[in-house]
Amino acid sequence: MTVPSILLGFFNSVGQQEFTSAGTFNFIVPQGVTTIGAVCVGGGGGGSRGANGTEQAAGGGGGLRYIIDLPVTPGETLTVTVGTGGPAGAANGSSGTAGGNSSIARGANVLVQANGGSPGTTGSVTGGTGGTGTTTGAGPFGGTIGGGNGGKGGDTSATRTNNGG
């Protein structure tokens, strides 16, 4: 399972702040900071549980998305959401749950987001797929965005372990 997290960097001054616990947090932009960079990692998807209680297909890894040179205003509050990893299937023969999205928002405007990985599904021999990838270029609120997909979860096999993406 991907460890979801968000790392904020301040480019006008030295410093950074890391959010590694699942939940929603307020981040107040420090005085003198006019641009930030951030790296977001979505939560990994949970694996499925086979009919006999064994893991069947692993969940996909969470996506990664970063933004650099994002314009901010000193003193403004940004909402930081760290997605949780998806739990495995709760009962024999059940699918896992998707991982949570990790994001940074200004009010209702999502500035950057990394999507969670998909779950392993019961009866699947392909495993979960990774979290949503990203495109490069300018974000809708400024800055430059990039990143990539999470890894694919392992499939059902008698000869190998079903590792997460």
Short mmCIF file of C-alpha atoms in Angstrom, two decimals:
data_model
loop_
_atom_site.label_atom_id
_atom_site.label_comp_id
_atom_site.label_asym_id
_atom_site.label_seq_id
_atom_site.Cartn_x
_atom_site.Cartn_y
_atom_site.Cartn_z
CA MET A 1 0.00 0.00 0.00
CA THR A 2 1.31 3.45 -0.89
CA VAL A 3 1.92 5.70 2.10
CA PRO A 4 -0.20 8.74 1.29
CA SER A 5 1.43 12.05 2.00
CA ILE A 6 1.78 15.68 0.99
CA LEU A 7 5.00 17.68 1.18
CA LEU A 8 4.81 21.48 0.85
CA GLY A 9 7.94 23.47 0.02
CA PHE A 10 8.36 27.23 0.36
CA PHE A 11 10.49 28.69 -2.39
CA ASN A 12 10.74 32.28 -1.14
CA SER A 13 12.22 31.10 2.14
CA VAL A 14 13.79 27.98 3.54
CA GLY A 15 11.35 25.42 4.89
CA GLN A 16 8.84 22.73 4.26
CA GLN A 17 5.93 21.05 5.97
CA GLU A 18 4.97 17.40 5.62
CA PHE A 19 1.51 15.89 6.14
CA THR A 20 1.60 12.09 6.49
CA SER A 21 -1.49 11.25 8.54
CA ALA A 22 -4.80 10.71 6.77
CA GLY A 23 -7.23 13.57 7.29
CA THR A 24 -7.94 17.20 6.40
CA PHE A 25 -5.73 20.01 7.66
CA ASN A 26 -5.47 23.80 7.33
CA PHE A 27 -2.18 25.22 6.11
CA ILE A 28 -1.58 28.93 6.59
CA VAL A 29 0.90 30.34 4.08
CA PRO A 30 3.81 31.90 6.01
CA GLN A 31 4.57 35.60 5.74
CA GLY A 32 6.94 36.42 2.88
CA VAL A 33 5.98 33.28 0.88
CA THR A 34 4.46 33.99 -2.55
CA THR A 35 4.98 30.64 -4.32
CA ILE A 36 5.03 27.07 -3.08
CA GLY A 37 5.71 23.62 -4.44
CA ALA A 38 3.94 20.46 -3.34
CA VAL A 39 4.14 16.71 -3.86
CA CYS A 40 0.96 14.69 -3.29
CA VAL A 41 0.69 10.89 -3.12
CA GLY A 42 -2.71 9.18 -3.14
CA GLY A 43 -3.51 6.22 -0.91
CA GLY A 44 -3.03 2.72 -2.31
CA GLY A 45 -6.02 0.52 -3.07
CA GLY A 46 -6.88 -2.43 -0.82
CA GLY A 47 -6.50 -6.01 -2.00
CA SER A 48 -9.37 -8.42 -2.54
CA ARG A 49 -10.00 -11.39 -0.28
CA GLY A 50 -10.41 -14.74 -1.98
CA ALA A 51 -13.18 -17.22 -1.19
CA ASN A 52 -10.87 -19.17 1.12
CA GLY A 53 -9.75 -16.05 3.04
CA THR A 54 -6.44 -15.55 1.23
CA GLU A 55 -5.56 -12.38 -0.64
CA GLN A 56 -6.54 -12.73 -4.27
CA ALA A 57 -5.55 -9.59 -6.18
CA ALA A 58 -3.57 -6.66 -4.78
CA GLY A 59 -4.70 -3.04 -4.99
CA GLY A 60 -3.00 -0.48 -7.21
CA GLY A 61 -0.61 2.12 -5.87
CA GLY A 62 -1.75 5.71 -5.43
CA GLY A 63 -0.86 8.27 -8.07
CA LEU A 64 1.75 10.99 -7.55
CA ARG A 65 1.22 14.60 -8.55
CA TYR A 66 3.44 17.59 -7.98
CA ILE A 67 3.17 21.31 -8.61
CA ILE A 68 5.91 23.94 -8.58
CA ASP A 69 5.75 27.74 -8.59
CA LEU A 70 2.13 27.80 -7.41
CA PRO A 71 1.22 31.43 -6.63
CA VAL A 72 -0.05 31.94 -3.06
CA THR A 73 -0.77 34.89 -0.78
CA PRO A 74 0.94 35.18 2.60
CA GLY A 75 -1.59 34.50 5.36
CA GLU A 76 -4.09 32.64 3.15
CA THR A 77 -5.39 29.26 4.31
CA LEU A 78 -5.09 26.22 2.03
CA THR A 79 -6.92 22.98 2.76
CA VAL A 80 -4.65 19.92 2.71
CA THR A 81 -6.34 16.51 2.42
CA VAL A 82 -4.28 13.33 2.84
CA GLY A 83 -6.11 10.27 1.50
CA THR A 84 -6.10 7.02 3.39
CA GLY A 85 -5.00 3.65 2.04
CA GLY A 86 -7.92 1.45 1.02
CA PRO A 87 -8.62 -1.51 3.29
CA ALA A 88 -8.55 -5.06 1.98
CA GLY A 89 -11.78 -6.94 1.36
CA ALA A 90 -13.51 -7.43 4.71
CA ALA A 91 -15.03 -10.86 4.08
CA ASN A 92 -14.10 -13.93 2.08
CA GLY A 93 -14.87 -13.34 -1.59
CA SER A 94 -14.97 -9.52 -1.34
CA SER A 95 -13.14 -6.78 -3.19
CA GLY A 96 -10.93 -4.18 -1.53
CA THR A 97 -11.66 -0.47 -1.34
CA ALA A 98 -10.07 2.28 -3.44
CA GLY A 99 -7.41 4.47 -1.84
CA GLY A 100 -8.27 8.06 -0.96
CA ASN A 101 -7.24 11.10 -2.98
CA SER A 102 -4.65 13.53 -1.58
CA SER A 103 -5.05 17.19 -2.53
CA ILE A 104 -4.47 20.85 -1.80
CA ALA A 105 -7.35 23.27 -2.30
CA ARG A 106 -8.06 26.98 -2.10
CA GLY A 107 -11.71 27.12 -1.07
CA ALA A 108 -13.64 25.03 -3.63
CA ASN A 109 -10.74 25.14 -6.13
CA VAL A 110 -8.53 22.04 -6.12
CA LEU A 111 -4.99 23.24 -6.88
CA VAL A 112 -3.29 19.83 -7.13
CA GLN A 113 -4.55 16.28 -6.53
CA ALA A 114 -3.12 12.76 -6.58
CA ASN A 115 -5.79 10.09 -6.93
CA GLY A 116 -5.90 6.92 -4.89
CA GLY A 117 -5.23 3.48 -6.38
CA SER A 118 -8.05 1.20 -7.42
CA PRO A 119 -8.87 -1.87 -5.33
CA GLY A 120 -8.11 -5.47 -6.11
CA THR A 121 -11.35 -7.12 -7.15
CA THR A 122 -12.71 -10.54 -6.39
CA GLY A 123 -12.39 -12.89 -9.32
CA SER A 124 -9.77 -10.63 -10.91
CA VAL A 125 -6.60 -12.17 -12.25
CA THR A 126 -5.12 -8.81 -13.19
CA GLY A 127 -4.94 -7.03 -9.82
CA GLY A 128 -5.84 -3.43 -9.17
CA THR A 129 -4.76 -0.63 -11.46
CA GLY A 130 -2.64 2.28 -10.29
CA GLY A 131 -3.97 5.69 -9.36
CA THR A 132 -4.73 8.25 -12.02
CA GLY A 133 -1.72 9.74 -13.77
CA THR A 134 -1.12 13.36 -14.55
CA THR A 135 -0.27 15.64 -17.39
CA THR A 136 2.50 18.21 -17.53
CA GLY A 137 1.98 21.89 -18.16
CA ALA A 138 0.43 24.78 -16.29
CA GLY A 139 -2.19 24.09 -13.66
CA PRO A 140 -5.51 25.96 -13.88
CA PHE A 141 -4.48 28.25 -11.00
CA GLY A 142 -0.84 28.75 -12.00
CA GLY A 143 2.31 26.74 -11.46
CA THR A 144 3.62 23.75 -13.38
CA ILE A 145 2.11 20.30 -12.79
CA GLY A 146 3.53 16.80 -13.36
CA GLY A 147 3.53 13.33 -11.88
CA GLY A 148 2.61 9.79 -12.76
CA ASN A 149 0.49 6.72 -12.25
CA GLY A 150 0.67 4.43 -9.27
CA GLY A 151 1.85 0.88 -9.95
CA LYS A 152 -0.47 -1.98 -10.87
CA GLY A 153 -1.33 -4.44 -8.13
CA GLY A 154 -0.17 -8.05 -8.45
CA ASP A 155 -2.54 -10.64 -9.84
CA THR A 156 -3.71 -14.01 -8.60
CA SER A 157 -1.02 -16.63 -8.90
CA ALA A 158 0.09 -19.75 -7.08
CA THR A 159 3.72 -18.96 -7.85
CA ARG A 160 4.13 -15.37 -6.65
CA THR A 161 3.04 -13.00 -3.93
CA ASN A 162 0.29 -10.51 -4.77
CA ASN A 163 2.13 -7.29 -4.04
CA GLY A 164 0.44 -3.90 -4.15
CA GLY A 165 1.27 -1.35 -6.82
#
